[in-house]
Amino acid sequence: MSPAARRATIIDVAERAGVSRQTVSRAMNDQPGISAATRERVLRAARELSYRPSRFGRGLVEQGPVTLGLVVLDLSNSYYAELGAAMARACAPAGWNMVLVEVGNTPDPEVAAAELARRVDSLVGYGVLGGEISGDVGMPVVRLDGRPSETDRGGVVELAPAAAIAELADHLREAGTRRPLVLDLVGGPLADRPLALAAALRSLHEDGEVPIWEVEARTGHRAVLEEALASGADALLAFNDELAVRLLRTLREMGVDVPGDVRLVGADGLEIGSLVSPELTTLSIDIDEVARQTVSLVAAMLEGGAPLTGDGAHRVVPYRLEVRASA
Amino acid sequence: MSPAARRATIIDVAERAGVSRQTVSRAMNDQPGISAATRERVLRAARELSYRPSRFGRGLVEQGPVTLGLVVLDLSNSYYAELGAAMARACAPAGWNMVLVEVGNTPDPEVAAAELARRVDSLVGYGVLGGEISGDVGMPVVRLDGRPSETDRGGVVELAPAAAIAELADHLREAGTRRPLVLDLVGGPLADRPLALAAALRSLHEDGEVPIWEVEARTGHRAVLEEALASGADALLAFNDELAVRLLRTLREMGVDVPGDVRLVGADGLEIGSLVSPELTTLSIDIDEVARQTVSLVAAMLEGGAPLTGDGAHRVVPYRLEVRASA
DNA sequence: GTGAAAGCGCTAACAG
DNA sequence: CTGTTAGCGCTTTCAC
C-alpha cells in the first residue's frame, strides 16, 4: 500500500473520483457522453494518483498494431543504424510499430532476443539470431543476410553479392587492374563477401590468387597500406564503406592518389561513401529495399500467406555495383 | 468463422489438443511439469492453428517492460538515425524497450504521435511534438532540443550551444578570422543555432555584422561558395555536419584549401565529420549523453521523482567545441 | 449523463 | 502431470 508500491488502476481513479470505471475511461479518452464537471473531477483524480492507463489492458481489448522486434549487434555501426531507420520507415505504411534492440553489449544476446520475442509479434535479426529462436512457436522469425540453408529455422532475407561482384570484376579488368587486394576486418571468421570477392577477382590477378589481408577497423591503416602499395597492389577492396572511407583518408595523408595510384572499392552503399572525395565506388545494397522485403515477408507469414520456414520463407535482395570516382 | 477471421487463442489450442489452457501455457513457455507427449500434442495443435500468444494478455499478467516511444521527423537524416540508435542503447541497461517512429512523411504527425502515445509508457520527440500532446494525461512527455519555456507542456532536454559558441568565437578570433559567414538551410524559419552563431561572432567581423545565407541541403553549393569566397568570407559556419561535409567536398573540387583559404565549421558532431579530410571542426553534441539524460528524466517522471512539467522537468546538455583540422 | 455487466488472452497459485 | 480458479486493466455493449 505504499505510494509507489502499485501503479494506480482505473478502479483507483474511479473510487477517488466517486464514479464508475466507465466514466473514467470516457474521461481519459476524450469520449462524449460525460459532463465537463465530471470529466474535470476524474482527470484531477487521475493526476493526483499519477494514473496512466495500462497499454496492455488497452491492447487486449483494442487489438494493438503489429509489433516487429529488430535485433542488431551494434547500433553505433552506421550500417545497423541505417538499417534500423529503414525498418522503421518500412513499418510505417502498414501501421506497424518497431521495437529496436541492440544486443552487442549484452551478456547473453540470445537471452535478450528471446525476451524480446515474448513482447513482439515478429522478430527480425541481423547476424544475431542463433539456433534457439525459430519459427517453432508460430512467430515469424526472419534472419537478414542469412543463408538459404537457414530457412529451416525461420525466414531468410538473403543479400546476394554475386552478380555485383562479377560486374566489379569486369569493371576492374577493363580498368587494367592486375593486382587487387582484399582487406577484411580482423576478428571473427573470414566473412563470405571477402571470400567471394577474392574468388571472383582471381582470374585478373597476375599471380592467379587474390590475397586477403586483415586490418583493424580503426587503427594501423598506414602501415598496412604502405605494405600493400609496396606489394604492388593496384586495387583495394575494403570490407565495408566505413573501412574504405578511413583508408581513403589515410591514403590522402600519405599523398597517394585515388584512383590514380590505387583504386579503392567499398561495400554497403552507405551515404557516407557519396560524401567523400573522390566518391566511393562500392558494392551497394539498397537497405530500404531490404527493409521492405522483410516487412512484406513478415506480413505474409502473419497472414498465413507464407510459411514460417522453408523455401517459401526466402527473399533475395541483390547488391548493385555503384561505380563512382574511386575505382 | 473464416480461417483468417480471428486469431487463434489459447482456448482454441486447448480445445484442439484436448487439454486445459494451463497446459497450453506450459507447453508454449517451456515450463516444467508437463509430459513430453502432451507438450508435443499441444505444440502441434498450436502450429496447426497458427497460434501465437497475445503479447497483451501476457503483458497484463506479467507486467511488461517500460516502453519508450521515440518520434522523429526523418530517419534518413543521419542525425536522427544516430539519435535513435543512442536512445535504444540508453534504454537497454534499464531493460526498457524503445519504439521508433518516423513521422516526417505522415499526413498528420500529431495524430501519429498521439496514436503512439496510447501504446507506450512515455513519449520522446525531437522537433515534432506540438501543443496537443502534453504531460496532462499522466504520461511522461519529453521534448528534445526544446526550450526552457516549453516545460509547461512536458519535460525538456535542452541542447545548449552558448558556451561552445563562445569558445568557437575565441578560437576563430585567435586564428585571425575577420569575415565569418553563417550558412543555414533554406526552408523553415531561421534556426536558433545559426542566429546564436551570428550574434556571438559579430564582434570579430570587420563589418560588425555576420551575414546569414541560406543554401539548399544538397545542391547549388558551388555557386554559393564562389559567391561567398568572392565576398571575402574566411570562415564558413555550416548549419550541420552533413552540410559541412558536402561543402567540404565542393570546396575541394573547386581547388579551395581548407582551412588555408577558408575555415569550415560544422555542427552536431556526427561520426562522419571525423572521417573526412581535413577532419571537421564542429560544435558537437554528445548524443549518447542526450539519450542518457532523457532516459533518466523519464525514469524519474515514472517513479514520481520528477514532475511531468515545470522546472523540475528540465535537463541541459551542453555542446562542446571539437577543434579539428578544418578550422 | 452515468453505471453494470461482460469479456479481451493470458499466467500464477493452488488443487487434485 | 494436469486442471481449476482467480485475477491482470481496460473498453464495449447495453441498461438506466
XYZ file of C-alpha atoms (C1' of nucleotides) in Angstrom:
686
model
C 0.000 0.000 0.000
C 2.986 2.306 -0.080
C 2.520 5.103 -2.582
C 4.891 3.733 -5.197
C 4.150 0.128 -4.468
C 1.463 -0.346 -7.047
C 0.583 1.635 -10.064
C -2.851 3.171 -9.893
C -5.522 1.472 -11.965
C -8.726 2.701 -13.438
C -10.505 1.426 -10.337
C -8.437 3.554 -8.007
C -9.273 6.602 -10.038
C -12.945 5.672 -10.174
C -13.103 5.330 -6.415
C -11.276 8.538 -5.793
C -13.471 10.477 -8.189
C -16.584 8.725 -6.926
C -17.609 7.448 -10.342
C -17.615 4.177 -12.226
C -14.722 2.794 -14.237
C -16.667 3.578 -17.368
C -16.749 7.229 -16.620
C -13.042 7.249 -16.012
C -12.478 5.564 -19.328
C -14.620 8.131 -21.069
C -12.792 10.988 -19.444
C -9.349 9.630 -20.243
C -10.209 9.024 -23.866
C -11.989 12.267 -24.563
C -15.165 10.461 -25.359
C -18.583 12.133 -25.491
C -21.376 11.470 -23.093
C -19.825 12.914 -19.985
C -20.334 16.251 -18.335
C -17.492 18.719 -18.275
C -17.576 18.826 -14.500
C -17.313 15.085 -14.105
C -14.542 14.897 -16.625
C -12.608 17.534 -14.759
C -13.077 15.736 -11.490
C -11.919 12.460 -12.977
C -8.860 13.985 -14.620
C -7.891 15.609 -11.357
C -8.182 12.335 -9.514
C -6.099 10.677 -12.211
C -3.429 13.319 -11.906
C -3.356 13.032 -8.153
C -2.833 9.305 -8.390
C -0.329 9.560 -11.243
C -2.643 7.301 -13.126
C -1.614 6.112 -16.574
C -3.790 3.673 -18.477
C -2.085 0.339 -18.942
C -1.222 -0.246 -22.542
C -1.791 -3.946 -22.024
C -5.275 -3.641 -20.727
C -5.981 -1.357 -23.606
C -4.312 -3.524 -26.209
C -6.172 -6.552 -25.013
C -9.487 -5.093 -25.937
C -8.409 -2.880 -28.785
C -6.123 -5.163 -30.774
C -2.971 -3.078 -30.942
C -0.796 -2.724 -34.003
C 1.552 -5.422 -35.198
C 4.869 -5.021 -33.472
C 8.097 -6.021 -35.102
C 11.198 -6.527 -32.998
C 14.502 -5.741 -34.650
C 17.639 -7.090 -33.034
C 21.018 -5.890 -34.160
C 24.506 -6.206 -32.811
C 25.800 -2.699 -32.604
C 23.898 0.463 -33.308
C 26.979 2.643 -33.279
C 27.819 0.946 -36.526
C 26.168 3.209 -39.050
C 25.218 0.283 -41.225
C 22.989 -1.084 -38.488
C 21.751 2.362 -37.601
C 20.659 2.924 -41.180
C 19.034 -0.476 -41.201
C 17.068 0.404 -38.089
C 15.942 3.624 -39.686
C 14.964 1.817 -42.870
C 12.963 -0.784 -40.978
C 11.094 1.865 -39.038
C 10.278 3.540 -42.306
C 9.151 0.297 -43.898
C 6.892 -0.474 -40.954
C 5.120 2.856 -41.050
C 2.878 2.358 -44.112
C 1.380 -0.782 -42.596
C 0.832 0.980 -39.306
C 3.229 -1.353 -37.577
C 5.400 -0.462 -34.644
C 9.030 -1.391 -34.456
C 10.969 -2.125 -31.314
C 14.686 -1.688 -31.764
C 17.102 -3.579 -29.571
C 20.871 -3.657 -29.570
C 22.422 -6.763 -28.070
C 26.098 -6.256 -28.797
C 26.977 -5.340 -25.232
C 24.529 -7.697 -23.611
C 25.957 -10.593 -21.632
C 23.784 -13.056 -23.479
C 22.392 -11.868 -26.804
C 20.275 -14.969 -27.198
C 18.516 -14.331 -23.926
C 17.897 -10.723 -24.833
C 16.440 -11.795 -28.156
C 14.270 -14.440 -26.524
C 12.970 -11.884 -24.074
C 12.106 -9.502 -26.846
C 10.409 -12.332 -28.696
C 7.844 -12.525 -25.908
C 6.945 -8.880 -26.357
C 6.516 -8.622 -30.088
C 4.607 -10.242 -32.920
C 7.636 -10.992 -35.024
C 11.364 -10.987 -34.711
C 13.950 -9.812 -37.204
C 17.642 -10.125 -36.565
C 20.830 -9.299 -38.347
C 23.602 -11.693 -37.543
C 22.380 -12.240 -34.012
C 19.655 -14.855 -34.002
C 21.252 -18.130 -33.048
C 19.673 -21.520 -33.308
C 17.473 -21.358 -30.247
C 14.983 -18.923 -31.632
C 12.997 -20.161 -34.541
C 9.609 -20.076 -36.145
C 8.649 -23.035 -33.974
C 6.444 -21.072 -31.685
C 4.393 -19.751 -34.536
C 6.022 -16.359 -34.539
C 7.613 -15.086 -37.719
C 11.381 -15.006 -37.298
C 13.491 -13.537 -40.078
C 17.255 -13.516 -40.429
C 18.718 -10.735 -42.501
C 21.747 -11.603 -44.559
C 21.056 -15.224 -43.752
C 21.968 -18.148 -45.905
C 19.380 -20.085 -47.880
C 20.154 -23.123 -45.752
C 18.964 -21.264 -42.672
C 15.359 -21.267 -43.814
C 14.825 -24.350 -41.695
C 14.912 -22.098 -38.665
C 12.800 -19.257 -39.976
C 12.612 -16.752 -42.770
C 15.695 -15.509 -44.561
C 16.321 -12.335 -46.485
C 19.449 -13.026 -48.411
C 21.742 -10.268 -49.593
C 23.248 -11.584 -52.788
C 26.502 -10.036 -53.943
C 27.437 -12.471 -56.705
C 26.137 -10.534 -59.698
C 27.536 -7.231 -58.488
C 30.882 -8.817 -57.751
C 31.038 -10.244 -61.248
C 30.275 -6.807 -62.604
C 33.018 -5.364 -60.463
C 35.471 -7.906 -61.787
C 34.656 -6.826 -65.334
C 34.967 -3.206 -64.390
C 38.352 -3.676 -62.788
C 39.597 -5.808 -65.640
C 38.701 -3.151 -68.165
C 40.453 -0.629 -65.992
C 43.593 -2.710 -66.262
C 43.751 -3.895 -62.686
C 46.275 -6.669 -62.241
C 46.939 -6.879 -58.528
C 43.744 -6.493 -56.479
C 43.909 -6.952 -52.725
C 41.054 -7.689 -50.365
C 41.108 -6.034 -46.957
C 38.942 -7.823 -44.418
C 38.419 -6.824 -40.803
C 40.330 -8.765 -38.195
C 38.400 -10.810 -35.713
C 35.751 -13.325 -36.497
C 35.992 -15.836 -39.277
C 36.601 -14.772 -42.828
C 33.372 -13.212 -43.982
C 31.564 -14.560 -47.026
C 31.793 -11.399 -49.006
C 35.584 -11.004 -48.915
C 35.949 -14.637 -49.890
C 33.561 -14.241 -52.791
C 35.407 -11.130 -53.879
C 38.770 -12.822 -53.846
C 37.400 -15.762 -55.777
C 35.758 -13.618 -58.414
C 38.832 -11.489 -59.000
C 41.276 -14.355 -59.143
C 41.233 -14.505 -62.921
C 42.521 -10.998 -63.294
C 45.325 -11.199 -60.787
C 48.798 -11.722 -62.182
C 49.509 -14.344 -59.564
C 46.239 -16.142 -60.115
C 45.354 -15.653 -56.460
C 43.934 -12.619 -54.688
C 45.435 -12.099 -51.250
C 43.150 -11.330 -48.316
C 44.715 -9.224 -45.610
C 43.183 -8.442 -42.283
C 43.211 -4.951 -40.850
C 41.980 -3.316 -37.700
C 38.759 -1.356 -38.089
C 40.193 1.952 -36.941
C 43.939 1.798 -36.457
C 47.153 0.713 -38.075
C 45.949 1.505 -41.563
C 49.024 3.423 -42.621
C 51.430 0.555 -42.130
C 49.130 -1.871 -43.892
C 48.634 0.483 -46.802
C 52.333 1.106 -47.205
C 52.931 -2.589 -47.301
C 50.068 -3.101 -49.716
C 51.358 -0.500 -52.126
C 54.862 -1.860 -51.838
C 53.490 -5.237 -52.810
C 52.225 -3.685 -55.999
C 48.525 -3.648 -55.164
C 46.611 -1.521 -57.670
C 43.102 -2.037 -56.291
C 41.950 -2.272 -52.701
C 38.663 -3.961 -51.883
C 37.611 -2.936 -48.406
C 35.313 -4.984 -46.222
C 32.830 -2.155 -45.978
C 32.339 1.516 -46.694
C 33.359 2.694 -43.283
C 36.705 0.977 -43.595
C 37.039 2.233 -47.159
C 36.464 5.810 -46.082
C 39.078 5.502 -43.369
C 41.521 4.020 -45.828
C 40.762 6.823 -48.228
C 41.647 9.379 -45.645
C 44.885 7.665 -44.772
C 45.811 7.335 -48.421
C 45.322 11.036 -48.893
C 47.512 11.764 -45.902
C 50.130 9.550 -47.477
C 49.935 11.538 -50.685
C 48.609 8.572 -52.627
C 46.198 9.413 -55.391
C 42.908 7.565 -55.635
C 42.136 6.181 -58.164
C 45.332 7.247 -59.963
C 47.826 5.333 -57.850
C 45.444 2.785 -56.468
C 41.759 2.063 -56.868
C 39.507 1.700 -53.862
C 36.210 -0.134 -53.542
C 33.906 -0.290 -50.547
C 30.803 -2.256 -49.728
C 27.356 -1.485 -48.269
C 26.470 1.703 -50.052
C 26.230 3.937 -47.002
C 25.528 7.583 -47.576
C 28.959 8.465 -46.331
C 30.528 6.954 -49.428
C 28.986 9.640 -51.563
C 30.088 12.439 -49.285
C 33.821 11.918 -49.527
C 36.024 12.801 -52.412
C 36.677 11.017 -54.551
C 33.272 9.426 -54.118
C 33.450 5.785 -53.291
C 32.841 3.022 -55.774
C 31.007 0.406 -53.799
C 29.042 -2.806 -53.742
C 25.818 -1.234 -52.673
C 22.836 -2.806 -51.003
C 19.536 -0.974 -51.105
C 18.799 -1.000 -47.429
C 15.293 0.352 -47.893
C 14.545 -2.472 -50.273
C 15.849 -4.944 -47.711
C 13.539 -3.425 -45.145
C 10.557 -3.507 -47.472
C 11.165 -7.122 -48.423
C 11.496 -8.034 -44.782
C 8.268 -6.364 -43.769
C 6.466 -7.917 -46.707
C 7.777 -11.366 -45.807
C 6.755 -10.956 -42.191
C 3.346 -9.706 -43.223
C 2.840 -12.731 -45.438
C 3.872 -15.015 -42.597
C 1.451 -13.389 -40.211
C -1.399 -13.760 -42.657
C -0.516 -17.328 -43.429
C 0.398 -16.451 -46.996
C 3.967 -17.556 -46.481
C 5.319 -20.432 -44.431
C 7.367 -19.680 -41.346
C 10.229 -21.821 -42.592
C 11.438 -23.448 -45.742
C 11.782 -22.268 -49.318
C 8.690 -20.121 -49.183
C 10.255 -18.054 -46.443
C 13.133 -16.866 -48.554
C 13.688 -13.497 -50.206
C 16.688 -12.207 -52.093
C 17.941 -8.662 -52.457
C 20.871 -8.276 -54.837
C 23.790 -5.940 -54.384
C 24.384 -3.377 -57.091
C 27.723 -2.134 -58.277
C 27.827 1.600 -57.759
C 30.621 2.905 -59.927
C 31.831 6.245 -58.732
C 35.164 8.030 -58.795
C 37.334 5.913 -56.529
C 37.653 2.914 -58.838
C -15.602 -18.190 -38.523
C -13.492 -17.969 -41.652
C -9.977 -19.268 -41.071
C -8.305 -15.863 -41.026
C -11.214 -14.098 -39.405
C -9.996 -14.397 -35.855
C -6.623 -15.116 -34.475
C -6.480 -18.345 -32.530
C -6.374 -18.003 -28.768
C -5.085 -20.230 -26.075
C -8.572 -21.645 -25.720
C -8.725 -22.772 -29.307
C -5.458 -24.580 -28.880
C -6.580 -26.122 -25.611
C -9.741 -27.464 -27.197
C -7.957 -28.815 -30.211
C -5.320 -30.529 -28.120
C -7.904 -31.700 -25.641
C -6.184 -30.132 -22.667
C -6.656 -27.142 -20.397
C -5.446 -23.623 -21.093
C -2.848 -24.032 -18.410
C -1.290 -26.962 -20.146
C -1.105 -24.972 -23.323
C 0.560 -22.159 -21.450
C 3.102 -24.536 -20.005
C 3.869 -26.031 -23.364
C 4.281 -22.678 -25.061
C 6.565 -21.350 -22.358
C 8.759 -24.389 -21.990
C 7.748 -24.765 -18.416
C 8.335 -27.935 -16.422
C 5.623 -30.210 -15.182
C 4.298 -31.447 -18.463
C 4.901 -34.686 -20.262
C 6.825 -34.657 -23.485
C 3.930 -36.269 -25.278
C 1.412 -33.691 -24.141
C 3.749 -30.876 -24.987
C 4.213 -32.234 -28.456
C 0.498 -32.589 -28.943
C -0.108 -29.045 -27.785
C 2.617 -27.586 -29.943
C 1.246 -29.390 -32.948
C -2.215 -28.045 -32.308
C -0.748 -24.573 -31.920
C 1.103 -24.875 -35.174
C -1.977 -26.100 -36.975
C -3.939 -23.120 -35.758
C -1.101 -20.655 -36.362
C -1.429 -19.786 -32.747
C 0.735 -17.019 -31.339
C 0.324 -15.923 -27.739
C -1.006 -12.395 -27.451
C 1.596 -10.085 -26.040
C -1.149 -8.084 -24.393
C -2.648 -10.930 -22.479
C 0.831 -11.832 -21.434
C 1.842 -8.309 -20.538
C -1.289 -7.836 -18.498
C -0.355 -10.551 -16.106
C 3.401 -10.323 -16.351
C 3.995 -6.580 -16.179
C 5.914 -5.924 -19.351
C 8.916 -3.654 -19.588
C 8.663 0.104 -19.714
C 8.238 1.167 -23.294
C 9.529 4.465 -24.557
C 8.222 5.891 -27.804
C 10.633 7.980 -29.816
C 9.189 10.191 -32.510
C 11.458 11.847 -35.017
C 10.920 13.658 -38.252
C 13.165 11.925 -40.711
C 15.246 8.868 -40.127
C 17.162 9.213 -43.363
C 18.804 12.166 -41.680
C 21.783 10.576 -40.018
C 21.481 12.865 -37.046
C 18.100 11.390 -36.195
C 19.270 7.910 -37.045
C 22.138 8.258 -34.595
C 19.753 9.631 -32.015
C 17.518 6.620 -32.430
C 20.474 4.339 -32.010
C 21.624 6.231 -28.929
C 18.195 6.067 -27.331
C 17.940 2.353 -27.932
C 21.321 1.963 -26.290
C 20.336 4.149 -23.358
C 17.150 2.160 -22.817
C 18.900 -1.184 -22.701
C 20.504 -1.014 -19.237
C 17.139 -0.335 -17.636
C 15.570 -3.164 -19.570
C 13.292 -0.770 -21.388
C 12.020 -1.197 -24.892
C 12.057 1.576 -27.407
C 9.564 2.036 -30.212
C 10.926 4.156 -33.011
C 8.557 6.083 -35.227
C 9.255 8.427 -38.099
C 6.520 10.929 -38.832
C 8.125 13.099 -41.487
C 6.105 11.612 -44.318
C 2.936 11.120 -42.341
C -0.071 13.219 -43.323
C -0.594 14.327 -39.752
C 2.414 13.950 -37.450
C 0.398 14.956 -34.413
C -2.077 12.167 -34.975
C 0.686 9.656 -35.450
C 2.305 10.800 -32.228
C -0.986 10.655 -30.363
C -1.579 7.147 -31.594
C 1.850 6.064 -30.459
C 1.201 7.704 -27.119
C -1.563 5.164 -26.480
C 0.831 2.286 -26.992
C 3.784 3.327 -24.870
C 4.588 4.412 -21.341
C 6.358 7.588 -22.304
C 6.854 9.731 -25.331
C 10.008 11.456 -26.506
C 10.070 13.679 -29.536
C 12.575 15.731 -31.413
C 11.041 18.767 -33.009
C 7.752 17.025 -33.660
C 5.598 17.177 -30.556
C 3.171 20.014 -31.000
C 0.998 21.511 -28.327
C -1.707 18.867 -28.234
C 0.359 16.229 -26.568
C 1.462 17.025 -23.083
C 2.066 15.524 -19.716
C -1.585 16.129 -18.899
C -2.596 12.536 -19.168
C -0.004 11.478 -16.658
C 2.385 10.140 -19.218
C 5.928 11.454 -19.323
C 6.410 13.525 -22.456
C 9.852 14.875 -23.230
C 10.894 17.274 -25.958
C 14.462 17.060 -27.122
C 16.121 20.303 -28.067
C 13.170 22.059 -26.520
C 13.238 25.485 -24.984
C 13.063 26.020 -21.252
C 9.737 27.775 -21.744
C 8.242 24.569 -23.116
C 8.406 22.821 -19.772
C 4.796 23.810 -19.240
C 3.845 21.110 -21.719
C 6.174 18.379 -20.527
C 9.811 17.610 -19.950
C 12.555 19.319 -21.886
C 16.081 18.251 -22.618
C 17.766 21.389 -23.761
C 20.810 21.321 -26.012
C 22.780 24.391 -25.033
C 25.275 25.721 -27.549
C 26.093 29.061 -25.915
C 29.318 28.104 -24.153
C 30.682 26.185 -27.112
C 29.808 29.014 -29.451
C 31.662 31.468 -27.245
C 34.644 29.153 -27.300
C 34.418 28.962 -31.069
C 34.385 32.748 -31.282
C 37.595 32.886 -29.282
C 39.155 30.206 -31.403
C 38.302 31.946 -34.649
C 39.444 35.308 -33.312
C 42.828 33.914 -32.387
C 43.041 32.391 -35.826
C 42.595 35.826 -37.275
C 39.164 35.351 -38.758
C 37.632 38.609 -39.865
C 34.774 37.712 -42.160
C 32.804 34.720 -40.893
C 29.679 33.659 -42.744
C 26.844 31.515 -41.472
C 25.234 29.058 -43.888
C 21.778 27.985 -42.814
C 19.497 25.565 -44.628
C 16.694 27.051 -46.677
C 13.160 26.329 -45.656
C 11.719 26.743 -42.238
C 12.373 29.729 -40.031
C 15.862 30.774 -39.109
C 17.059 28.188 -36.649
C 18.212 29.213 -33.197
C 21.702 27.928 -33.596
C 22.634 29.919 -36.700
C 21.240 33.036 -35.084
C 23.224 32.452 -31.927
C 26.337 31.828 -34.000
C 25.932 35.018 -35.947
C 25.359 37.007 -32.778
C 28.363 35.564 -30.992
C 30.722 36.160 -33.895
C 29.575 39.687 -34.592
C 32.381 41.245 -32.596
C 35.055 39.756 -34.740
C 33.557 40.604 -38.109
C 35.014 43.644 -39.864
C 31.530 44.862 -40.716
C 30.205 44.351 -37.216
C 27.540 42.012 -38.576
C 27.734 38.364 -39.579
C 25.708 37.565 -42.676
C 23.473 34.517 -42.708
C 22.977 32.927 -46.099
C 20.608 30.163 -46.904
C 21.628 27.197 -49.009
C 19.952 24.077 -50.291
C 20.814 20.934 -48.389
C 22.218 19.062 -51.361
C 22.509 21.262 -54.420
C 23.739 24.602 -55.660
C 26.659 24.667 -53.277
C 29.260 25.625 -55.839
C 27.608 28.889 -56.815
C 27.027 29.851 -53.222
C 30.591 29.060 -52.258
C 32.021 31.034 -55.143
C 29.955 33.999 -54.124
C 30.935 33.556 -50.501
C 34.620 33.470 -51.273
C 34.281 36.424 -53.603
C 32.689 38.330 -50.739
C 35.844 37.727 -48.746
C 34.489 35.138 -46.328
C 37.307 33.461 -44.423
C 35.246 31.158 -42.218
C 32.112 29.207 -43.067
C 29.798 28.069 -40.301
C 27.543 25.370 -41.644
C 24.151 24.536 -40.210
C 25.192 20.979 -39.518
C 27.881 18.422 -40.201
C 26.189 16.898 -43.183
C 26.053 20.243 -44.930
C 29.611 20.966 -43.875
C 30.860 17.716 -45.362
C 29.112 18.445 -48.623
C 30.583 21.929 -48.677
C 33.988 20.469 -47.969
C 33.757 18.207 -50.957
C 32.667 21.032 -53.210
C 35.455 23.242 -51.938
C 37.987 20.572 -52.755
C 36.569 20.223 -56.237
C 36.946 23.970 -56.577
C 40.569 23.734 -55.575
C 39.980 25.738 -52.425
C 42.156 24.780 -49.490
C 40.549 24.161 -46.125
C 41.485 25.621 -43.717
C 44.162 27.542 -45.646
C 41.879 29.548 -47.906
C 38.773 29.319 -45.798
C 37.911 27.743 -42.478
C 34.938 25.453 -42.156
C 32.918 24.588 -39.065
C 30.069 22.139 -38.745
C 27.609 21.304 -36.026
C 26.261 18.127 -34.411
C 29.393 16.062 -34.044
C 28.369 13.184 -36.275
C 30.887 10.449 -36.866
C 31.130 11.437 -40.478
C 32.915 14.633 -39.540
C 35.879 12.671 -38.317
C 36.045 10.504 -41.412
C 36.677 13.234 -43.948
C 39.872 15.090 -44.505
C 40.559 17.557 -43.230
C 38.584 16.408 -40.231
C 35.779 18.722 -39.362
C 35.886 21.238 -36.561
C 32.402 21.173 -35.129
C 30.020 22.179 -32.407
C 29.497 18.731 -31.067
C 26.653 17.366 -29.028
C 27.169 14.139 -27.151
C 24.186 12.285 -28.456
C 24.660 9.390 -26.053
C 24.615 11.821 -23.170
C 21.409 13.327 -24.512
C 19.895 9.873 -24.638
C 21.037 9.022 -21.130
C 19.694 12.264 -19.710
C 16.414 11.683 -21.458
C 16.015 8.174 -20.142
C 16.958 9.301 -16.675
C 14.429 12.123 -16.793
C 11.705 9.817 -17.996
C 12.582 7.275 -15.338
C 12.333 9.934 -12.655
C 8.976 11.018 -14.012
C 7.637 7.499 -13.994
C 8.725 6.984 -10.427
C 7.322 10.301 -9.319
C 10.796 11.618 -8.543
C 10.441 14.358 -11.119
C 7.383 16.369 -12.078
C 5.871 15.901 -15.514
C 6.107 19.602 -16.240
C 7.787 22.693 -14.931
C 11.320 23.480 -13.836
C 11.895 20.074 -12.355
C 11.352 18.520 -15.752
C 14.278 20.251 -17.357
C 17.710 18.903 -18.252
C 20.541 20.568 -20.103
C 23.229 19.020 -22.249
C 25.884 21.449 -23.449
C 27.538 21.418 -26.826
C 31.304 21.069 -26.898
C 33.654 22.693 -29.340
C 35.535 19.962 -31.144
C 38.563 21.593 -32.698
C 39.927 19.536 -35.529
C 41.716 20.351 -38.738
C 39.126 22.257 -40.740
C 39.130 25.419 -38.635
C -25.018 11.569 -18.439
C -23.818 7.528 -15.880
C -23.375 2.699 -14.313
C -23.393 -2.525 -14.606
C -22.038 -6.496 -16.984
C -19.191 -8.977 -19.996
C -15.166 -10.257 -21.958
C -10.463 -9.342 -24.340
C -5.964 -13.612 -23.733
C -3.012 -14.916 -20.633
C -0.462 -16.878 -16.378
C 0.276 -17.671 -11.106
C -1.290 -20.240 -7.436
C -3.345 -23.906 -5.823
C -5.794 -28.496 -6.008
C -6.006 -32.836 -7.442
C 1.461 -34.455 -14.588
C -2.849 -31.884 -15.321
C -6.959 -28.997 -14.359
C -9.500 -25.235 -11.804
C -9.814 -20.793 -10.008
C -8.821 -16.126 -9.937
C -7.427 -12.348 -11.439
C -4.267 -8.750 -14.567
C -6.670 -3.341 -16.542
C -9.262 -1.864 -19.869
C -13.203 -0.835 -23.292
C -17.507 -2.119 -25.490
C -22.019 -3.244 -25.239
C -26.332 -2.341 -23.098
C -29.372 -0.633 -19.383
C -30.943 3.050 -16.718
